[in-house]
mmCIF file of C-alpha atoms and ligand atoms in Angstrom:
data_model
loop_
_atom_site.group_PDB
_atom_site.id
_atom_site.type_symbol
_atom_site.label_atom_id
_atom_site.label_comp_id
_atom_site.label_asym_id
_atom_site.label_seq_id
_atom_site.Cartn_x
_atom_site.Cartn_y
_atom_site.Cartn_z
ATOM 1 C CA MET A 1 -10.360 -13.341 -30.358
ATOM 2 C CA GLY A 2 -7.939 -14.751 -32.927
ATOM 3 C CA THR A 3 -6.214 -18.057 -32.781
ATOM 4 C CA GLY A 4 -5.543 -17.977 -29.089
ATOM 5 C CA GLY A 5 -1.731 -17.729 -29.116
ATOM 6 C CA PHE A 6 -0.185 -15.690 -26.357
ATOM 7 C CA ASP A 7 1.085 -12.890 -28.607
ATOM 8 C CA ASP A 8 -2.351 -12.768 -30.134
ATOM 9 C CA ALA A 9 -3.864 -12.236 -26.696
ATOM 10 C CA ILE A 10 -1.290 -9.602 -25.871
ATOM 11 C CA ASN A 11 -2.054 -7.752 -29.113
ATOM 12 C CA HIS A 12 -5.732 -7.833 -28.343
ATOM 13 C CA CYS A 13 -5.048 -6.643 -24.832
ATOM 14 C CA ARG A 14 -3.046 -3.682 -26.094
ATOM 15 C CA LEU A 15 -6.146 -2.457 -27.875
ATOM 16 C CA ALA A 16 -8.470 -3.424 -25.126
ATOM 17 C CA GLU A 17 -9.853 -1.621 -22.136
ATOM 18 C CA PHE A 18 -9.468 -3.208 -18.714
ATOM 19 C CA PRO A 19 -12.853 -5.060 -18.632
ATOM 20 C CA LEU A 20 -12.026 -6.757 -21.918
ATOM 21 C CA TRP A 21 -8.739 -7.902 -20.452
ATOM 22 C CA ILE A 22 -10.655 -9.748 -17.736
ATOM 23 C CA GLU A 23 -12.607 -11.474 -20.488
ATOM 24 C CA ILE A 24 -9.461 -12.415 -22.331
ATOM 25 C CA VAL A 25 -7.922 -13.875 -19.210
ATOM 26 C CA GLU A 26 -10.981 -15.987 -18.662
ATOM 27 C CA ASP A 27 -11.065 -17.079 -22.281
ATOM 28 C CA THR A 28 -7.468 -18.088 -22.362
ATOM 29 C CA VAL A 29 -6.809 -19.964 -19.174
ATOM 30 C CA ILE A 30 -5.067 -22.590 -21.259
ATOM 31 C CA LEU A 31 -2.516 -20.099 -22.551
ATOM 32 C CA ASP A 32 1.039 -20.943 -21.744
ATOM 33 C CA TRP A 33 2.731 -18.007 -20.074
ATOM 34 C CA HIS A 34 6.131 -19.474 -20.718
ATOM 35 C CA CYS A 35 7.108 -17.377 -23.694
ATOM 36 C CA THR A 36 10.066 -17.845 -25.973
ATOM 37 C CA ALA A 37 12.848 -15.333 -26.412
ATOM 38 C CA ARG A 38 13.540 -13.836 -29.820
ATOM 39 C CA PRO A 39 16.330 -15.525 -31.880
ATOM 40 C CA GLY A 40 19.681 -14.677 -30.329
ATOM 41 C CA GLU A 41 18.175 -13.747 -26.963
ATOM 42 C CA ILE A 42 18.638 -15.805 -23.865
ATOM 43 C CA ALA A 43 15.348 -16.173 -22.033
ATOM 44 C CA LEU A 44 15.724 -15.949 -18.287
ATOM 45 C CA LYS A 45 13.291 -17.538 -15.877
ATOM 46 C CA VAL A 46 10.973 -15.240 -13.955
ATOM 47 C CA LEU A 47 8.322 -15.914 -11.343
ATOM 48 C CA VAL A 48 5.546 -13.337 -11.012
ATOM 49 C CA THR A 49 3.421 -13.999 -7.916
ATOM 50 C CA GLY A 50 0.522 -11.695 -8.861
ATOM 51 C CA ASN A 51 -1.844 -11.556 -11.795
ATOM 52 C CA LEU A 52 -0.590 -8.675 -13.958
ATOM 53 C CA PRO A 53 -2.629 -7.302 -16.876
ATOM 54 C CA ALA A 54 -1.329 -8.516 -20.220
ATOM 55 C CA GLU A 55 -0.100 -5.167 -21.480
ATOM 56 C CA ILE A 56 1.853 -4.594 -18.256
ATOM 57 C CA ALA A 57 3.434 -8.044 -18.365
ATOM 58 C CA ALA A 58 4.114 -7.933 -22.121
ATOM 59 C CA PRO A 59 7.669 -6.484 -21.998
ATOM 60 C CA LEU A 60 8.608 -9.309 -19.637
ATOM 61 C CA ILE A 61 6.752 -12.075 -21.387
ATOM 62 C CA ASN A 62 8.057 -11.072 -24.806
ATOM 63 C CA HIS A 63 11.636 -11.633 -23.704
ATOM 64 C CA HIS A 64 11.678 -14.085 -20.851
ATOM 65 C CA ASP A 65 10.303 -17.359 -19.630
ATOM 66 C CA VAL A 66 7.615 -16.150 -17.243
ATOM 67 C CA THR A 67 5.582 -18.169 -14.777
ATOM 68 C CA MET A 68 2.731 -16.050 -13.467
ATOM 69 C CA HIS A 69 0.327 -16.747 -10.630
ATOM 70 C CA ARG A 70 -2.947 -16.165 -12.413
ATOM 71 C CA GLU A 71 -5.276 -15.790 -9.443
ATOM 72 C CA ASP A 72 -6.165 -12.680 -7.502
ATOM 73 C CA ARG A 73 -5.567 -14.315 -4.126
ATOM 74 C CA PRO A 74 -1.925 -14.356 -2.990
ATOM 75 C CA MET A 75 0.237 -17.244 -4.162
ATOM 76 C CA ALA A 76 0.654 -19.717 -1.304
ATOM 77 C CA ARG A 77 4.087 -19.608 0.312
ATOM 78 C CA GLU A 78 4.683 -23.323 -0.274
ATOM 79 C CA ASP A 79 3.927 -22.795 -3.977
ATOM 80 C CA ILE A 80 6.392 -19.905 -4.138
ATOM 81 C CA LEU A 81 9.026 -21.977 -2.357
ATOM 82 C CA SER A 82 8.522 -24.884 -4.720
ATOM 83 C CA SER A 83 8.519 -22.688 -7.853
ATOM 84 C CA VAL A 84 11.344 -20.280 -7.162
ATOM 85 C CA GLY A 85 14.222 -22.732 -7.716
ATOM 86 C CA GLY A 86 16.023 -21.937 -10.993
ATOM 87 C CA MET A 87 14.394 -18.495 -11.285
ATOM 88 C CA HIS A 88 16.530 -15.493 -12.258
ATOM 89 C CA GLY A 89 13.915 -12.906 -11.377
ATOM 90 C CA LEU A 90 11.076 -12.682 -8.874
ATOM 91 C CA LEU A 91 8.314 -10.090 -9.159
ATOM 92 C CA CYS A 92 6.581 -10.387 -5.805
ATOM 93 C CA MET A 93 3.631 -8.837 -4.016
ATOM 94 C CA ILE A 94 3.720 -7.071 -0.647
ATOM 95 C CA THR A 95 1.956 -10.129 0.795
ATOM 96 C CA ASP A 96 4.911 -12.418 -0.032
ATOM 97 C CA ARG A 97 7.594 -12.876 2.596
ATOM 98 C CA VAL A 98 10.975 -12.914 0.859
ATOM 99 C CA ASP A 99 13.463 -14.155 3.443
ATOM 100 C CA GLY A 100 16.620 -16.240 3.726
ATOM 101 C CA GLU A 101 14.664 -19.491 3.400
ATOM 102 C CA LEU A 102 13.151 -18.416 0.091
ATOM 103 C CA LEU A 103 16.379 -16.908 -1.232
ATOM 104 C CA ASP A 104 18.291 -20.108 -0.455
ATOM 105 C CA LYS A 105 15.909 -22.025 -2.695
ATOM 106 C CA ALA A 106 16.759 -19.690 -5.597
ATOM 107 C CA PRO A 107 20.542 -19.606 -5.999
ATOM 108 C CA ASP A 108 20.250 -18.156 -9.541
ATOM 109 C CA LEU A 109 18.108 -15.227 -8.441
ATOM 110 C CA ARG A 110 19.406 -11.823 -9.592
ATOM 111 C CA ILE A 111 16.562 -9.535 -8.628
ATOM 112 C CA VAL A 112 13.466 -9.321 -6.452
ATOM 113 C CA ALA A 113 11.129 -6.594 -7.729
ATOM 114 C CA ASN A 114 8.459 -5.737 -5.187
ATOM 115 C CA PHE A 115 5.043 -4.628 -6.423
ATOM 116 C CA GLY A 116 4.752 -1.895 -3.792
ATOM 117 C CA VAL A 117 6.641 0.917 -2.154
ATOM 118 C CA GLY A 118 6.676 -0.637 1.335
ATOM 119 C CA PHE A 119 9.216 -3.464 1.404
ATOM 120 C CA ASN A 120 8.988 -4.717 4.985
ATOM 121 C CA ASN A 121 8.021 -8.076 3.434
ATOM 122 C CA ILE A 122 11.570 -8.451 2.097
ATOM 123 C CA ASP A 123 14.687 -9.184 4.118
ATOM 124 C CA VAL A 124 16.880 -6.768 2.166
ATOM 125 C CA ASP A 125 20.019 -7.668 4.144
ATOM 126 C CA ALA A 126 19.546 -11.350 3.356
ATOM 127 C CA ALA A 127 19.164 -10.455 -0.340
ATOM 128 C CA THR A 128 22.230 -8.205 -0.320
ATOM 129 C CA ALA A 129 24.292 -10.934 1.343
ATOM 130 C CA ARG A 130 23.351 -13.226 -1.552
ATOM 131 C CA GLY A 131 24.004 -10.607 -4.249
ATOM 132 C CA VAL A 132 20.299 -10.269 -5.074
ATOM 133 C CA MET A 133 19.022 -6.806 -5.987
ATOM 134 C CA VAL A 134 15.782 -5.585 -4.425
ATOM 135 C CA THR A 135 13.554 -2.880 -5.887
ATOM 136 C CA ASN A 136 10.269 -1.194 -4.970
ATOM 137 C CA THR A 137 7.808 1.214 -6.617
ATOM 138 C CA PRO A 138 8.154 4.644 -5.006
ATOM 139 C CA GLY A 139 6.438 7.817 -6.166
ATOM 140 C CA VAL A 140 3.749 6.392 -8.392
ATOM 141 C CA LEU A 141 1.319 5.702 -5.548
ATOM 142 C CA THR A 142 1.866 8.883 -3.558
ATOM 143 C CA ASP A 143 -1.194 10.775 -4.783
ATOM 144 C CA ALA A 144 -3.552 7.813 -4.620
ATOM 145 C CA THR A 145 -2.546 7.045 -1.033
ATOM 146 C CA ALA A 146 -2.686 10.684 0.075
ATOM 147 C CA ASP A 147 -6.143 10.983 -1.530
ATOM 148 C CA LEU A 148 -7.369 7.934 0.345
ATOM 149 C CA THR A 149 -5.939 9.236 3.622
ATOM 150 C CA MET A 150 -7.824 12.494 3.151
ATOM 151 C CA ALA A 151 -10.951 10.506 2.290
ATOM 152 C CA LEU A 152 -10.596 8.462 5.491
ATOM 153 C CA MET A 153 -10.252 11.617 7.585
ATOM 154 C CA LEU A 154 -13.356 13.095 6.029
ATOM 155 C CA ALA A 155 -15.275 9.830 6.226
ATOM 156 C CA VAL A 156 -14.539 9.080 9.862
ATOM 157 C CA GLY A 157 -14.858 12.716 10.973
ATOM 158 C CA ARG A 158 -18.164 13.273 9.201
ATOM 159 C CA ARG A 159 -19.518 9.747 9.764
ATOM 160 C CA LEU A 160 -20.028 9.012 6.079
ATOM 161 C CA VAL A 161 -20.148 5.243 6.319
ATOM 162 C CA ALA A 162 -22.549 5.259 9.287
ATOM 163 C CA GLY A 163 -24.734 7.813 7.471
ATOM 164 C CA ASP A 164 -24.797 5.704 4.322
ATOM 165 C CA ARG A 165 -25.711 2.574 6.279
ATOM 166 C CA HIS A 166 -28.428 4.449 8.184
ATOM 167 C CA THR A 167 -29.970 5.704 4.932
ATOM 168 C CA ARG A 168 -29.814 2.312 3.198
ATOM 169 C CA GLU A 169 -31.482 0.704 6.167
ATOM 170 C CA GLY A 170 -34.459 3.041 5.732
ATOM 171 C CA LYS A 171 -33.746 4.830 9.009
ATOM 172 C CA TYR A 172 -33.568 8.324 7.509
ATOM 173 C CA GLN A 173 -37.082 9.519 8.282
ATOM 174 C CA PHE A 174 -36.633 13.194 9.152
ATOM 175 C CA TRP A 175 -34.121 16.039 9.066
ATOM 176 C CA ALA A 176 -33.296 17.482 12.474
ATOM 177 C CA PRO A 177 -30.897 20.227 13.550
ATOM 178 C CA TYR A 178 -28.767 18.075 15.845
ATOM 179 C CA TYR A 179 -28.994 14.790 14.024
ATOM 180 C CA PHE A 180 -25.996 12.795 12.706
ATOM 181 C CA LEU A 181 -23.453 15.338 13.831
ATOM 182 C CA GLY A 182 -19.834 14.716 13.039
ATOM 183 C CA HIS A 183 -16.613 16.604 13.589
ATOM 184 C CA GLU A 184 -15.415 19.383 11.335
ATOM 185 C CA ILE A 185 -12.180 18.717 9.431
ATOM 186 C CA SER A 186 -11.520 22.262 8.209
ATOM 187 C CA GLY A 187 -9.363 24.224 10.607
ATOM 188 C CA LYS A 188 -8.521 21.205 12.785
ATOM 189 C CA THR A 189 -4.914 20.376 13.588
ATOM 190 C CA LEU A 190 -3.411 17.487 11.632
ATOM 191 C CA GLY A 191 -0.381 15.662 13.026
ATOM 192 C CA ILE A 192 1.569 13.757 10.383
ATOM 193 C CA VAL A 193 3.922 11.062 11.652
ATOM 194 C CA GLY A 194 6.432 10.377 8.867
ATOM 195 C CA LEU A 195 6.824 13.232 6.427
ATOM 196 C CA GLY A 196 8.023 11.308 3.386
ATOM 197 C CA ARG A 197 6.410 11.425 -0.035
ATOM 198 C CA ILE A 198 2.919 10.442 1.101
ATOM 199 C CA GLY A 199 2.997 12.509 4.306
ATOM 200 C CA THR A 200 4.067 15.527 2.255
ATOM 201 C CA ALA A 201 1.308 14.967 -0.303
ATOM 202 C CA LEU A 202 -1.182 14.749 2.558
ATOM 203 C CA ALA A 203 0.130 18.020 4.029
ATOM 204 C CA ARG A 204 -0.512 19.736 0.671
ATOM 205 C CA ARG A 205 -4.064 18.453 0.580
ATOM 206 C CA ALA A 206 -4.766 19.318 4.225
ATOM 207 C CA ALA A 207 -3.498 22.865 3.657
ATOM 208 C CA GLY A 208 -6.485 23.267 1.339
ATOM 209 C CA PHE A 209 -8.696 22.549 4.353
ATOM 210 C CA ASN A 210 -6.911 25.226 6.411
ATOM 211 C CA MET A 211 -5.587 22.628 8.813
ATOM 212 C CA PRO A 212 -2.650 23.675 10.992
ATOM 213 C CA LEU A 213 0.023 21.046 10.316
ATOM 214 C CA LEU A 214 2.370 19.392 12.799
ATOM 215 C CA TYR A 215 4.820 16.719 11.779
ATOM 216 C CA HIS A 216 7.139 14.270 13.426
ATOM 217 C CA ASN A 217 9.918 12.648 11.470
ATOM 218 C CA ARG A 218 13.263 10.966 12.031
ATOM 219 C CA HIS A 219 14.929 13.931 10.343
ATOM 220 C CA ARG A 220 13.702 17.466 10.658
ATOM 221 C CA LEU A 221 13.216 19.293 7.339
ATOM 222 C CA PRO A 222 15.263 22.404 6.535
ATOM 223 C CA ARG A 223 13.473 25.544 7.773
ATOM 224 C CA GLU A 224 12.696 26.786 4.211
ATOM 225 C CA LYS A 225 11.021 23.472 3.343
ATOM 226 C CA GLU A 226 8.946 23.590 6.521
ATOM 227 C CA GLN A 227 7.856 27.096 5.646
ATOM 228 C CA ALA A 228 7.055 26.267 2.037
ATOM 229 C CA LEU A 229 4.922 23.337 3.157
ATOM 230 C CA GLY A 230 3.430 25.164 6.128
ATOM 231 C CA VAL A 231 4.411 22.440 8.610
ATOM 232 C CA ARG A 232 5.734 22.715 12.155
ATOM 233 C CA PHE A 233 8.063 20.080 13.661
ATOM 234 C CA ALA A 234 7.001 18.521 16.982
ATOM 235 C CA ASP A 235 8.199 15.650 19.132
ATOM 236 C CA LEU A 236 5.802 12.736 19.062
ATOM 237 C CA LYS A 237 4.289 13.496 22.462
ATOM 238 C CA THR A 238 3.502 17.119 21.565
ATOM 239 C CA LEU A 239 2.079 16.075 18.206
ATOM 240 C CA LEU A 240 -0.195 13.512 19.867
ATOM 241 C CA GLN A 241 -1.312 16.000 22.530
ATOM 242 C CA GLN A 242 -2.160 18.776 20.091
ATOM 243 C CA SER A 243 -3.570 17.050 17.006
ATOM 244 C CA ASP A 244 -7.232 16.519 16.174
ATOM 245 C CA PHE A 245 -6.269 14.017 13.480
ATOM 246 C CA VAL A 246 -3.099 11.926 13.687
ATOM 247 C CA SER A 247 -2.099 10.315 10.394
ATOM 248 C CA LEU A 248 0.632 7.664 10.195
ATOM 249 C CA HIS A 249 3.038 7.514 7.250
ATOM 250 C CA MET A 250 6.222 5.938 8.587
ATOM 251 C CA PRO A 251 7.631 2.746 7.064
ATOM 252 C CA LEU A 252 7.392 -0.409 9.165
ATOM 253 C CA SER A 253 10.709 -1.316 10.779
ATOM 254 C CA GLN A 254 11.946 -2.556 14.137
ATOM 255 C CA GLU A 255 11.986 1.066 15.318
ATOM 256 C CA THR A 256 8.431 1.851 14.237
ATOM 257 C CA HIS A 257 6.793 -1.442 15.300
ATOM 258 C CA HIS A 258 4.034 -0.509 17.826
ATOM 259 C CA MET A 259 5.151 3.119 17.728
ATOM 260 C CA ILE A 260 1.549 3.934 18.613
ATOM 261 C CA GLY A 261 0.623 1.888 21.685
ATOM 262 C CA ALA A 262 -1.440 2.319 24.859
ATOM 263 C CA ARG A 263 0.693 5.204 26.177
ATOM 264 C CA GLU A 264 0.575 7.141 22.907
ATOM 265 C CA LEU A 265 -3.184 6.618 22.591
ATOM 266 C CA ARG A 266 -3.642 7.931 26.131
ATOM 267 C CA THR A 267 -1.656 11.005 25.107
ATOM 268 C CA MET A 268 -4.094 11.853 22.295
ATOM 269 C CA LYS A 269 -7.118 14.109 22.813
ATOM 270 C CA SER A 270 -10.343 12.245 23.531
ATOM 271 C CA SER A 271 -11.820 14.114 20.531
ATOM 272 C CA ALA A 272 -9.009 13.033 18.180
ATOM 273 C CA PHE A 273 -8.990 10.488 15.353
ATOM 274 C CA LEU A 274 -6.185 8.114 14.360
ATOM 275 C CA ILE A 275 -5.687 7.400 10.648
ATOM 276 C CA ASN A 276 -3.423 4.583 9.447
ATOM 277 C CA THR A 277 -2.708 4.037 5.760
ATOM 278 C CA ALA A 278 0.916 2.977 6.369
ATOM 279 C CA ARG A 279 1.406 -0.522 7.817
ATOM 280 C CA GLY A 280 -0.708 -2.212 10.493
ATOM 281 C CA PRO A 281 2.039 -3.200 12.953
ATOM 282 C CA VAL A 282 3.074 0.433 13.564
ATOM 283 C CA VAL A 283 -0.011 0.448 15.829
ATOM 284 C CA ASP A 284 -0.603 -1.906 18.752
ATOM 285 C CA GLU A 285 -4.054 -2.931 17.533
ATOM 286 C CA ALA A 286 -5.170 -4.520 20.824
ATOM 287 C CA ALA A 287 -4.347 -1.244 22.604
ATOM 288 C CA LEU A 288 -6.198 0.691 19.896
ATOM 289 C CA LEU A 289 -9.297 -1.446 20.357
ATOM 290 C CA LEU A 290 -9.263 -0.790 24.114
ATOM 291 C CA ALA A 291 -8.735 2.953 23.591
ATOM 292 C CA LEU A 292 -11.658 3.099 21.151
ATOM 293 C CA GLN A 293 -13.917 1.053 23.426
ATOM 294 C CA ALA A 294 -13.041 3.258 26.403
ATOM 295 C CA GLY A 295 -13.616 6.490 24.445
ATOM 296 C CA GLN A 296 -9.978 7.500 24.957
ATOM 297 C CA ILE A 297 -9.964 8.711 21.342
ATOM 298 C CA ALA A 298 -12.930 9.638 19.146
ATOM 299 C CA GLY A 299 -12.373 7.177 16.319
ATOM 300 C CA ALA A 300 -10.052 5.664 13.750
ATOM 301 C CA GLY A 301 -9.769 5.269 10.005
ATOM 302 C CA LEU A 302 -7.780 2.150 9.155
ATOM 303 C CA ASP A 303 -6.613 0.802 5.808
ATOM 304 C CA VAL A 304 -4.046 -1.616 7.249
ATOM 305 C CA TYR A 305 -3.993 -4.074 10.168
ATOM 306 C CA GLU A 306 -1.515 -5.627 12.503
ATOM 307 C CA ASN A 307 -2.224 -9.187 11.331
ATOM 308 C CA GLU A 308 -3.572 -8.367 7.915
ATOM 309 C CA PRO A 309 -6.034 -9.430 6.583
ATOM 310 C CA ALA A 310 -7.285 -10.530 10.051
ATOM 311 C CA LEU A 311 -8.795 -7.867 12.311
ATOM 312 C CA THR A 312 -8.470 -7.748 16.069
ATOM 313 C CA PRO A 313 -11.903 -9.121 17.058
ATOM 314 C CA GLY A 314 -14.122 -6.305 18.280
ATOM 315 C CA LEU A 315 -12.923 -3.654 15.822
ATOM 316 C CA GLU A 316 -15.689 -4.560 13.396
ATOM 317 C CA THR A 317 -18.369 -3.806 16.014
ATOM 318 C CA LEU A 318 -17.335 -0.171 16.537
ATOM 319 C CA GLU A 319 -19.352 2.583 14.821
ATOM 320 C CA ASN A 320 -16.557 5.148 15.196
ATOM 321 C CA VAL A 321 -14.090 3.162 13.077
ATOM 322 C CA ILE A 322 -13.818 2.870 9.318
ATOM 323 C CA LEU A 323 -12.156 -0.294 8.101
ATOM 324 C CA LEU A 324 -10.802 -0.549 4.550
ATOM 325 C CA PRO A 325 -9.110 -3.505 2.828
ATOM 326 C CA HIS A 326 -5.611 -2.028 2.274
ATOM 327 C CA MET A 327 -6.706 -0.008 -0.754
ATOM 328 C CA GLY A 328 -4.548 3.123 -0.400
ATOM 329 C CA SER A 329 -2.972 2.686 -3.823
ATOM 330 C CA ALA A 330 -5.869 0.797 -5.385
ATOM 331 C CA THR A 331 -6.746 2.890 -8.401
ATOM 332 C CA GLU A 332 -6.573 1.568 -11.941
ATOM 333 C CA GLU A 333 -4.054 4.234 -12.882
ATOM 334 C CA THR A 334 -1.773 3.704 -9.913
ATOM 335 C CA ARG A 335 -1.768 -0.086 -9.943
ATOM 336 C CA ARG A 336 -0.899 -0.008 -13.642
ATOM 337 C CA ARG A 337 1.972 2.372 -12.954
ATOM 338 C CA MET A 338 3.153 0.158 -10.100
ATOM 339 C CA GLY A 339 3.081 -2.915 -12.350
ATOM 340 C CA ALA A 340 4.956 -1.130 -15.140
ATOM 341 C CA MET A 341 7.562 0.118 -12.675
ATOM 342 C CA ALA A 342 8.086 -3.321 -11.137
ATOM 343 C CA VAL A 343 8.490 -4.824 -14.622
ATOM 344 C CA GLU A 344 10.958 -2.095 -15.616
ATOM 345 C CA ASN A 345 12.986 -2.731 -12.455
ATOM 346 C CA LEU A 346 12.955 -6.464 -13.052
ATOM 347 C CA LEU A 347 14.046 -6.185 -16.691
ATOM 348 C CA ALA A 348 16.927 -3.892 -15.745
ATOM 349 C CA GLY A 349 18.092 -6.320 -13.052
ATOM 350 C CA LEU A 350 17.879 -9.293 -15.405
ATOM 351 C CA GLU A 351 19.907 -7.435 -18.015
ATOM 352 C CA GLY A 352 22.626 -6.575 -15.489
ATOM 353 C CA ARG A 353 21.761 -2.857 -15.363
ATOM 354 C CA THR A 354 21.172 -1.049 -12.069
ATOM 355 C CA PRO A 355 17.386 -0.923 -11.732
ATOM 356 C CA PRO A 356 15.894 2.575 -11.383
ATOM 357 C CA ASN A 357 14.566 1.823 -7.887
ATOM 358 C CA CYS A 358 17.298 -0.364 -6.455
ATOM 359 C CA LEU A 359 17.199 -0.500 -2.639
ATOM 360 C CA ASN A 360 20.523 -2.281 -2.184
ATOM 361 C CA GLU A 361 23.159 -1.233 -4.680
ATOM 362 C CA ASP A 362 25.623 -3.096 -2.425
ATOM 363 C CA ALA A 363 24.220 -6.295 -3.863
ATOM 364 C CA LEU A 364 25.790 -5.391 -7.211
HETATM 365 C C1 LIG B 1 2.604 -0.286 -0.857
HETATM 366 O O1 LIG B 1 2.927 -0.148 -2.037
HETATM 367 O O2 LIG B 1 3.423 -0.436 0.031
HETATM 368 C C2 LIG B 1 1.172 -0.230 -0.561
HETATM 369 O O3 LIG B 1 0.902 -0.524 0.758
HETATM 370 C C3 LIG B 1 0.398 -1.133 -1.481
HETATM 371 O O4 LIG B 1 -0.811 -0.522 -1.626
#
């Protein structure tokens, strides 16, 4: 693969498919990611806490002095704290807590570009107070997350994972008329809590399954939009009482923390399923475990957890729950788009332009 210089690797990566990129990374662990600016350019210092593919990182690496965490596991907080001093840009993951302590260690920081649409990991007020821009990656993961939400509804309703396990274990020995029954999805009422981009994309998909659609949101949509989307506004209690599937799409904030707790779970139908592809702490997970164990609701499809990646002990023993490792946006296409968007935001912030997805223009 050439002489092994960084640009050489980047050029190879541009031509390469994803699997080859993995090979290149492994072949070139000695590569120095600190790249030099072109003559006349001033290279700024950037910390990237996740392992980005070469072609996604190239626009950054070609112009700036980039330190990248090259492992797939999250960068340890103490390593971030000890590396961030002197950095002008930080491209962080949703697993990194960016708070006052971290920001105080990086007085030269201009921008924090989050690799993700949810930014509850970042204290935006603390960043604004220090004149640091914050960006996220909205839009590009909407379809992938809505697809996965639909998949979770189908999987938990029709018992796909249990059926797969049963078959693999050699237990499928006969067909029978009342064997492995699940719950129909078509025609069932879906309650969407949080009708933003992803909630809206889910509503469009669910309409294809003839599901009556309720929604609850901080702001009610204009009547024409409700009609166009085929959704009906409901207060949370009504939505919980009437829905066969309740899907959560609100951002995590102080207001939404434990928005679904013991009382809300008791309000749901005993035949209903709870789906969470938003953020774990919007659900009181201990209360959810009790509700599932007591048969207060029929099941749950979870992609996120209150103390991620840890599960509330007991969840893993339940047959009526599907547990995924926070993979709502995990498609090759989407993660590439997210990386490219985070890099674009970061470059704009470093160059003193307003980044396309700036969350705190006040910081400017
Ligand atoms: C996000 O972008 O907030 C997602 O949770 C990451 O998949």
